[in-house]
């Protein structure tokens, strides 16, 4: 690259040019070379390996607040996602689901108890999760979601349930294989009255990857252009979680 081209790129890269240059160098290494294959086993394994390397290098920390173990530089975090998109969209989506959607839900909808319990583990990939909003019958029409979270005052638990086939959580990134926990968006019901959509932390798999009791997951299989993303579906059958699993920044 000529000096003129280098100066021009630095000018166009703007405030986060150092972030972009660091990512350019890292993404040029062999392990991050895009792997174009329709074989989902190979593609998903490769993306998981790449995501682990990114986590070890502190890639997620910019997107989380300092008091939760991050660097609090949202602009740098968005820049990293932009750079990943220039290399491998599967890796971009996988990182975005883990740290942006799942981690973002915990940090921005939860309170101190959730931040202490989950955020550092999410950053380090010790806790793999998914963002369970979209439903078969409603897409991302959040107001119309059918999944319910009914409060049982006798046990101080929420009962998570998929009452109809159309309430199935669908095309959820990470739900097919890797996610152990889901940020589940559901209609919150107390005393027979619906209080609208809220988000709860719901474990869906054990450490061996088996569905937990009352949880049924399935695989959406190959996704065109994103073979490394394990999109899946989730059904809940009267799954109980503690009251404290409600992400309660806006309601408790």
mmCIF file of C-alpha atoms in Angstrom:
data_model
loop_
_atom_site.group_PDB
_atom_site.id
_atom_site.type_symbol
_atom_site.label_atom_id
_atom_site.label_comp_id
_atom_site.label_asym_id
_atom_site.label_seq_id
_atom_site.Cartn_x
_atom_site.Cartn_y
_atom_site.Cartn_z
ATOM 1 C CA UNK A 1 0.000 0.000 0.000
ATOM 2 C CA UNK A 2 1.372 3.425 -0.932
ATOM 3 C CA UNK A 3 1.721 6.183 1.641
ATOM 4 C CA UNK A 4 -1.100 8.072 -0.015
ATOM 5 C CA UNK A 5 -3.400 5.056 0.172
ATOM 6 C CA UNK A 6 -2.456 4.435 3.801
ATOM 7 C CA UNK A 7 -3.181 8.039 4.765
ATOM 8 C CA UNK A 8 -6.478 7.920 2.905
ATOM 9 C CA UNK A 9 -7.519 4.713 4.657
ATOM 10 C CA UNK A 10 -6.623 6.135 8.056
ATOM 11 C CA UNK A 11 -8.686 9.212 7.311
ATOM 12 C CA UNK A 12 -11.673 7.168 6.176
ATOM 13 C CA UNK A 13 -11.386 4.757 9.107
ATOM 14 C CA UNK A 14 -11.898 7.664 11.485
ATOM 15 C CA UNK A 15 -11.917 7.516 15.260
ATOM 16 C CA UNK A 16 -11.654 3.733 15.545
ATOM 17 C CA UNK A 17 -8.913 3.229 12.956
ATOM 18 C CA UNK A 18 -6.741 1.384 15.487
ATOM 19 C CA UNK A 19 -9.543 -1.100 16.105
ATOM 20 C CA UNK A 20 -9.953 -1.659 12.374
ATOM 21 C CA UNK A 21 -6.229 -2.107 11.790
ATOM 22 C CA UNK A 22 -5.984 -4.619 14.632
ATOM 23 C CA UNK A 23 -8.902 -6.616 13.224
ATOM 24 C CA UNK A 24 -7.495 -6.488 9.692
ATOM 25 C CA UNK A 25 -4.284 -8.067 10.920
ATOM 26 C CA UNK A 26 -6.043 -10.724 12.983
ATOM 27 C CA UNK A 27 -8.583 -11.637 10.318
ATOM 28 C CA UNK A 28 -5.760 -12.117 7.806
ATOM 29 C CA UNK A 29 -4.395 -15.069 9.796
ATOM 30 C CA UNK A 30 -5.118 -18.622 8.676
ATOM 31 C CA UNK A 31 -7.505 -19.480 11.527
ATOM 32 C CA UNK A 32 -9.855 -16.663 10.520
ATOM 33 C CA UNK A 33 -9.819 -17.410 6.825
ATOM 34 C CA UNK A 34 -13.471 -17.718 5.693
ATOM 35 C CA UNK A 35 -14.442 -21.351 5.269
ATOM 36 C CA UNK A 36 -17.074 -21.614 2.567
ATOM 37 C CA UNK A 37 -18.763 -24.991 2.915
ATOM 38 C CA UNK A 38 -22.348 -26.247 3.017
ATOM 39 C CA UNK A 39 -21.277 -28.743 5.681
ATOM 40 C CA UNK A 40 -22.781 -27.298 8.860
ATOM 41 C CA UNK A 41 -20.728 -29.532 11.163
ATOM 42 C CA UNK A 42 -17.467 -28.215 9.737
ATOM 43 C CA UNK A 43 -18.682 -24.624 9.535
ATOM 44 C CA UNK A 44 -20.128 -24.519 13.062
ATOM 45 C CA UNK A 45 -17.019 -26.114 14.550
ATOM 46 C CA UNK A 46 -14.819 -23.568 12.781
ATOM 47 C CA UNK A 47 -16.879 -20.604 13.960
ATOM 48 C CA UNK A 48 -16.869 -21.894 17.547
ATOM 49 C CA UNK A 49 -13.070 -22.136 17.395
ATOM 50 C CA UNK A 50 -12.811 -18.597 16.031
ATOM 51 C CA UNK A 51 -15.184 -17.201 18.650
ATOM 52 C CA UNK A 52 -13.119 -18.772 21.442
ATOM 53 C CA UNK A 53 -9.974 -17.107 20.088
ATOM 54 C CA UNK A 54 -11.758 -13.771 19.955
ATOM 55 C CA UNK A 55 -12.913 -14.150 23.561
ATOM 56 C CA UNK A 56 -9.392 -15.012 24.706
ATOM 57 C CA UNK A 57 -8.184 -11.792 23.076
ATOM 58 C CA UNK A 58 -10.798 -9.720 24.928
ATOM 59 C CA UNK A 59 -12.867 -8.994 21.830
ATOM 60 C CA UNK A 60 -16.153 -8.720 23.733
ATOM 61 C CA UNK A 61 -15.048 -6.317 26.441
ATOM 62 C CA UNK A 62 -15.601 -3.110 24.476
ATOM 63 C CA UNK A 63 -19.330 -3.791 24.285
ATOM 64 C CA UNK A 64 -19.916 -4.032 28.037
ATOM 65 C CA UNK A 65 -19.812 -1.338 30.701
ATOM 66 C CA UNK A 66 -16.735 -0.898 32.874
ATOM 67 C CA UNK A 67 -18.582 -1.699 36.083
ATOM 68 C CA UNK A 68 -19.475 -5.085 34.605
ATOM 69 C CA UNK A 69 -15.957 -6.013 33.487
ATOM 70 C CA UNK A 70 -15.907 -4.397 30.064
ATOM 71 C CA UNK A 71 -14.295 -1.316 28.545
ATOM 72 C CA UNK A 72 -17.462 0.625 27.832
ATOM 73 C CA UNK A 73 -16.492 1.556 24.272
ATOM 74 C CA UNK A 74 -19.617 0.798 22.271
ATOM 75 C CA UNK A 75 -18.213 2.451 19.152
ATOM 76 C CA UNK A 76 -15.243 0.094 19.168
ATOM 77 C CA UNK A 77 -17.569 -2.877 19.655
ATOM 78 C CA UNK A 78 -19.713 -1.871 16.677
ATOM 79 C CA UNK A 79 -16.551 -1.353 14.622
ATOM 80 C CA UNK A 80 -15.415 -4.891 15.417
ATOM 81 C CA UNK A 81 -18.747 -6.285 14.242
ATOM 82 C CA UNK A 82 -18.400 -4.242 11.049
ATOM 83 C CA UNK A 83 -14.959 -5.706 10.414
ATOM 84 C CA UNK A 84 -16.151 -9.266 11.049
ATOM 85 C CA UNK A 85 -18.830 -8.744 8.415
ATOM 86 C CA UNK A 86 -16.101 -8.006 5.882
ATOM 87 C CA UNK A 87 -14.531 -11.388 6.625
ATOM 88 C CA UNK A 88 -17.102 -14.013 7.642
ATOM 89 C CA UNK A 89 -20.791 -13.315 8.204
ATOM 90 C CA UNK A 90 -21.224 -16.540 10.193
ATOM 91 C CA UNK A 91 -18.670 -15.362 12.737
ATOM 92 C CA UNK A 92 -20.222 -11.891 12.816
ATOM 93 C CA UNK A 93 -23.676 -13.304 13.556
ATOM 94 C CA UNK A 94 -22.377 -15.769 16.143
ATOM 95 C CA UNK A 95 -20.506 -13.013 17.988
ATOM 96 C CA UNK A 96 -23.482 -10.689 17.674
ATOM 97 C CA UNK A 97 -25.855 -13.245 19.178
ATOM 98 C CA UNK A 98 -23.611 -14.119 22.134
ATOM 99 C CA UNK A 99 -22.361 -10.681 23.078
ATOM 100 C CA UNK A 100 -24.774 -8.283 21.408
ATOM 101 C CA UNK A 101 -28.203 -9.905 21.703
ATOM 102 C CA UNK A 102 -27.900 -12.332 24.625
ATOM 103 C CA UNK A 103 -25.302 -10.337 26.548
ATOM 104 C CA UNK A 104 -27.006 -7.075 25.687
ATOM 105 C CA UNK A 105 -30.338 -8.329 27.024
ATOM 106 C CA UNK A 106 -28.759 -9.362 30.317
ATOM 107 C CA UNK A 107 -26.858 -6.105 30.751
ATOM 108 C CA UNK A 108 -29.528 -3.689 29.582
ATOM 109 C CA UNK A 109 -32.703 -5.351 30.855
ATOM 110 C CA UNK A 110 -31.270 -6.894 34.015
ATOM 111 C CA UNK A 111 -30.104 -5.420 37.306
ATOM 112 C CA UNK A 112 -27.129 -5.902 39.611
ATOM 113 C CA UNK A 113 -27.964 -9.485 40.529
ATOM 114 C CA UNK A 114 -27.946 -10.478 36.869
ATOM 115 C CA UNK A 115 -24.841 -8.461 36.058
ATOM 116 C CA UNK A 116 -22.892 -10.177 38.840
ATOM 117 C CA UNK A 117 -24.135 -13.645 37.972
ATOM 118 C CA UNK A 118 -23.845 -13.579 34.210
ATOM 119 C CA UNK A 119 -22.009 -10.757 32.444
ATOM 120 C CA UNK A 120 -18.401 -11.800 33.037
ATOM 121 C CA UNK A 121 -19.253 -15.376 32.110
ATOM 122 C CA UNK A 122 -20.905 -14.179 28.905
ATOM 123 C CA UNK A 123 -17.844 -12.115 27.975
ATOM 124 C CA UNK A 124 -15.531 -15.093 28.550
ATOM 125 C CA UNK A 125 -17.842 -17.630 26.817
ATOM 126 C CA UNK A 126 -18.228 -19.520 30.081
ATOM 127 C CA UNK A 127 -21.965 -19.087 29.553
ATOM 128 C CA UNK A 128 -23.276 -19.524 26.014
ATOM 129 C CA UNK A 129 -26.708 -18.109 25.362
ATOM 130 C CA UNK A 130 -29.314 -17.121 22.828
ATOM 131 C CA UNK A 131 -31.919 -14.397 22.309
ATOM 132 C CA UNK A 132 -35.305 -16.118 22.214
ATOM 133 C CA UNK A 133 -37.705 -13.522 20.863
ATOM 134 C CA UNK A 134 -38.836 -14.582 17.369
ATOM 135 C CA UNK A 135 -41.781 -16.998 17.219
ATOM 136 C CA UNK A 136 -43.110 -19.173 14.404
ATOM 137 C CA UNK A 137 -46.428 -17.362 14.198
ATOM 138 C CA UNK A 138 -45.272 -13.831 14.863
ATOM 139 C CA UNK A 139 -41.758 -13.265 13.595
ATOM 140 C CA UNK A 140 -40.467 -10.293 15.551
ATOM 141 C CA UNK A 141 -43.923 -8.792 16.208
ATOM 142 C CA UNK A 142 -43.085 -8.628 19.898
ATOM 143 C CA UNK A 143 -46.468 -7.378 21.082
ATOM 144 C CA UNK A 144 -48.134 -10.506 19.664
ATOM 145 C CA UNK A 145 -45.772 -13.083 21.188
ATOM 146 C CA UNK A 146 -47.609 -16.063 22.692
ATOM 147 C CA UNK A 147 -45.018 -17.633 24.994
ATOM 148 C CA UNK A 148 -46.173 -17.111 28.576
ATOM 149 C CA UNK A 149 -44.381 -16.555 31.876
ATOM 150 C CA UNK A 150 -46.987 -17.151 34.587
ATOM 151 C CA UNK A 151 -46.053 -16.262 38.156
ATOM 152 C CA UNK A 152 -46.695 -18.849 40.863
ATOM 153 C CA UNK A 153 -46.713 -16.961 44.199
ATOM 154 C CA UNK A 154 -46.721 -20.200 46.191
ATOM 155 C CA UNK A 155 -43.244 -21.113 44.956
ATOM 156 C CA UNK A 156 -42.071 -17.658 43.810
ATOM 157 C CA UNK A 157 -41.355 -19.073 40.367
ATOM 158 C CA UNK A 158 -42.278 -18.198 36.816
ATOM 159 C CA UNK A 159 -43.698 -20.977 34.655
ATOM 160 C CA UNK A 160 -42.501 -20.637 31.058
ATOM 161 C CA UNK A 161 -44.820 -22.238 28.522
ATOM 162 C CA UNK A 162 -45.401 -22.495 24.773
ATOM 163 C CA UNK A 163 -49.216 -22.807 24.597
ATOM 164 C CA UNK A 164 -49.558 -23.256 20.819
ATOM 165 C CA UNK A 165 -47.461 -24.440 17.850
ATOM 166 C CA UNK A 166 -47.211 -20.825 16.695
ATOM 167 C CA UNK A 167 -45.634 -19.835 20.026
ATOM 168 C CA UNK A 168 -42.520 -21.883 19.249
ATOM 169 C CA UNK A 169 -39.341 -19.818 19.386
ATOM 170 C CA UNK A 170 -38.007 -20.010 15.848
ATOM 171 C CA UNK A 171 -34.767 -19.393 13.982
ATOM 172 C CA UNK A 172 -32.989 -18.521 17.217
ATOM 173 C CA UNK A 173 -29.216 -18.219 16.753
ATOM 174 C CA UNK A 174 -27.416 -20.668 19.043
ATOM 175 C CA UNK A 175 -30.553 -22.600 19.978
ATOM 176 C CA UNK A 176 -29.769 -25.613 17.795
ATOM 177 C CA UNK A 177 -26.583 -26.685 19.575
ATOM 178 C CA UNK A 178 -24.505 -24.307 21.630
ATOM 179 C CA UNK A 179 -26.737 -22.196 23.886
ATOM 180 C CA UNK A 180 -27.121 -23.337 27.474
ATOM 181 C CA UNK A 181 -29.340 -20.418 28.503
ATOM 182 C CA UNK A 182 -31.938 -18.332 26.680
ATOM 183 C CA UNK A 183 -33.109 -14.769 27.195
ATOM 184 C CA UNK A 184 -36.787 -15.572 26.665
ATOM 185 C CA UNK A 185 -39.323 -12.909 25.755
ATOM 186 C CA UNK A 186 -42.777 -13.854 27.015
ATOM 187 C CA UNK A 187 -46.125 -12.446 28.093
ATOM 188 C CA UNK A 188 -45.872 -12.004 31.873
ATOM 189 C CA UNK A 189 -48.986 -13.146 33.712
ATOM 190 C CA UNK A 190 -49.726 -12.604 37.400
ATOM 191 C CA UNK A 191 -53.061 -13.327 39.043
ATOM 192 C CA UNK A 192 -54.567 -14.117 35.667
ATOM 193 C CA UNK A 193 -53.697 -10.672 34.295
ATOM 194 C CA UNK A 194 -51.244 -10.136 31.431
ATOM 195 C CA UNK A 195 -48.675 -7.393 31.990
ATOM 196 C CA UNK A 196 -47.136 -7.491 28.534
ATOM 197 C CA UNK A 197 -43.828 -8.805 27.256
ATOM 198 C CA UNK A 198 -40.919 -9.221 29.654
ATOM 199 C CA UNK A 199 -37.602 -11.060 29.386
ATOM 200 C CA UNK A 200 -36.453 -13.892 31.632
ATOM 201 C CA UNK A 201 -33.285 -15.956 31.905
ATOM 202 C CA UNK A 202 -34.225 -19.571 31.194
ATOM 203 C CA UNK A 203 -31.737 -22.485 31.216
ATOM 204 C CA UNK A 204 -32.377 -24.776 28.233
ATOM 205 C CA UNK A 205 -29.509 -27.306 28.277
ATOM 206 C CA UNK A 206 -27.269 -29.041 30.778
ATOM 207 C CA UNK A 207 -23.491 -28.921 30.543
ATOM 208 C CA UNK A 208 -23.485 -31.977 28.278
ATOM 209 C CA UNK A 209 -25.749 -30.252 25.770
ATOM 210 C CA UNK A 210 -28.903 -32.205 26.615
ATOM 211 C CA UNK A 211 -32.266 -30.445 26.690
ATOM 212 C CA UNK A 212 -33.435 -29.757 30.227
ATOM 213 C CA UNK A 213 -36.793 -31.166 31.407
ATOM 214 C CA UNK A 214 -39.679 -29.383 29.716
ATOM 215 C CA UNK A 215 -37.461 -27.924 26.990
ATOM 216 C CA UNK A 216 -37.477 -29.232 23.425
ATOM 217 C CA UNK A 217 -34.974 -27.831 20.941
ATOM 218 C CA UNK A 218 -34.575 -28.585 17.248
ATOM 219 C CA UNK A 219 -32.231 -27.603 14.447
ATOM 220 C CA UNK A 220 -33.146 -25.345 11.512
ATOM 221 C CA UNK A 221 -30.250 -26.986 9.630
ATOM 222 C CA UNK A 222 -28.335 -25.229 6.867
ATOM 223 C CA UNK A 223 -28.817 -21.475 6.610
ATOM 224 C CA UNK A 224 -27.915 -20.001 3.241
ATOM 225 C CA UNK A 225 -24.867 -17.785 3.519
ATOM 226 C CA UNK A 226 -24.471 -18.521 7.241
ATOM 227 C CA UNK A 227 -23.543 -22.206 7.536
ATOM 228 C CA UNK A 228 -21.635 -21.587 10.770
ATOM 229 C CA UNK A 229 -24.673 -20.335 12.691
ATOM 230 C CA UNK A 230 -26.728 -22.953 14.562
ATOM 231 C CA UNK A 231 -30.218 -21.520 14.248
ATOM 232 C CA UNK A 232 -32.780 -23.546 16.145
ATOM 233 C CA UNK A 233 -36.255 -23.758 17.632
ATOM 234 C CA UNK A 234 -37.384 -23.975 21.259
ATOM 235 C CA UNK A 235 -40.609 -25.182 22.869
ATOM 236 C CA UNK A 236 -41.316 -24.876 26.591
ATOM 237 C CA UNK A 237 -43.612 -27.186 28.544
ATOM 238 C CA UNK A 238 -44.274 -25.707 31.991
ATOM 239 C CA UNK A 239 -40.613 -24.883 32.666
ATOM 240 C CA UNK A 240 -40.100 -23.314 36.081
ATOM 241 C CA UNK A 241 -37.479 -20.686 36.872
ATOM 242 C CA UNK A 242 -36.931 -18.648 40.054
ATOM 243 C CA UNK A 243 -38.549 -15.235 40.302
ATOM 244 C CA UNK A 244 -35.054 -13.734 40.319
ATOM 245 C CA UNK A 245 -34.593 -14.840 36.699
ATOM 246 C CA UNK A 246 -36.878 -12.028 35.565
ATOM 247 C CA UNK A 247 -34.736 -9.290 34.014
ATOM 248 C CA UNK A 248 -36.204 -6.614 36.215
ATOM 249 C CA UNK A 249 -34.787 -3.256 35.203
ATOM 250 C CA UNK A 250 -38.230 -2.011 34.230
ATOM 251 C CA UNK A 251 -40.538 -4.254 36.280
ATOM 252 C CA UNK A 252 -40.212 -6.526 39.293
#
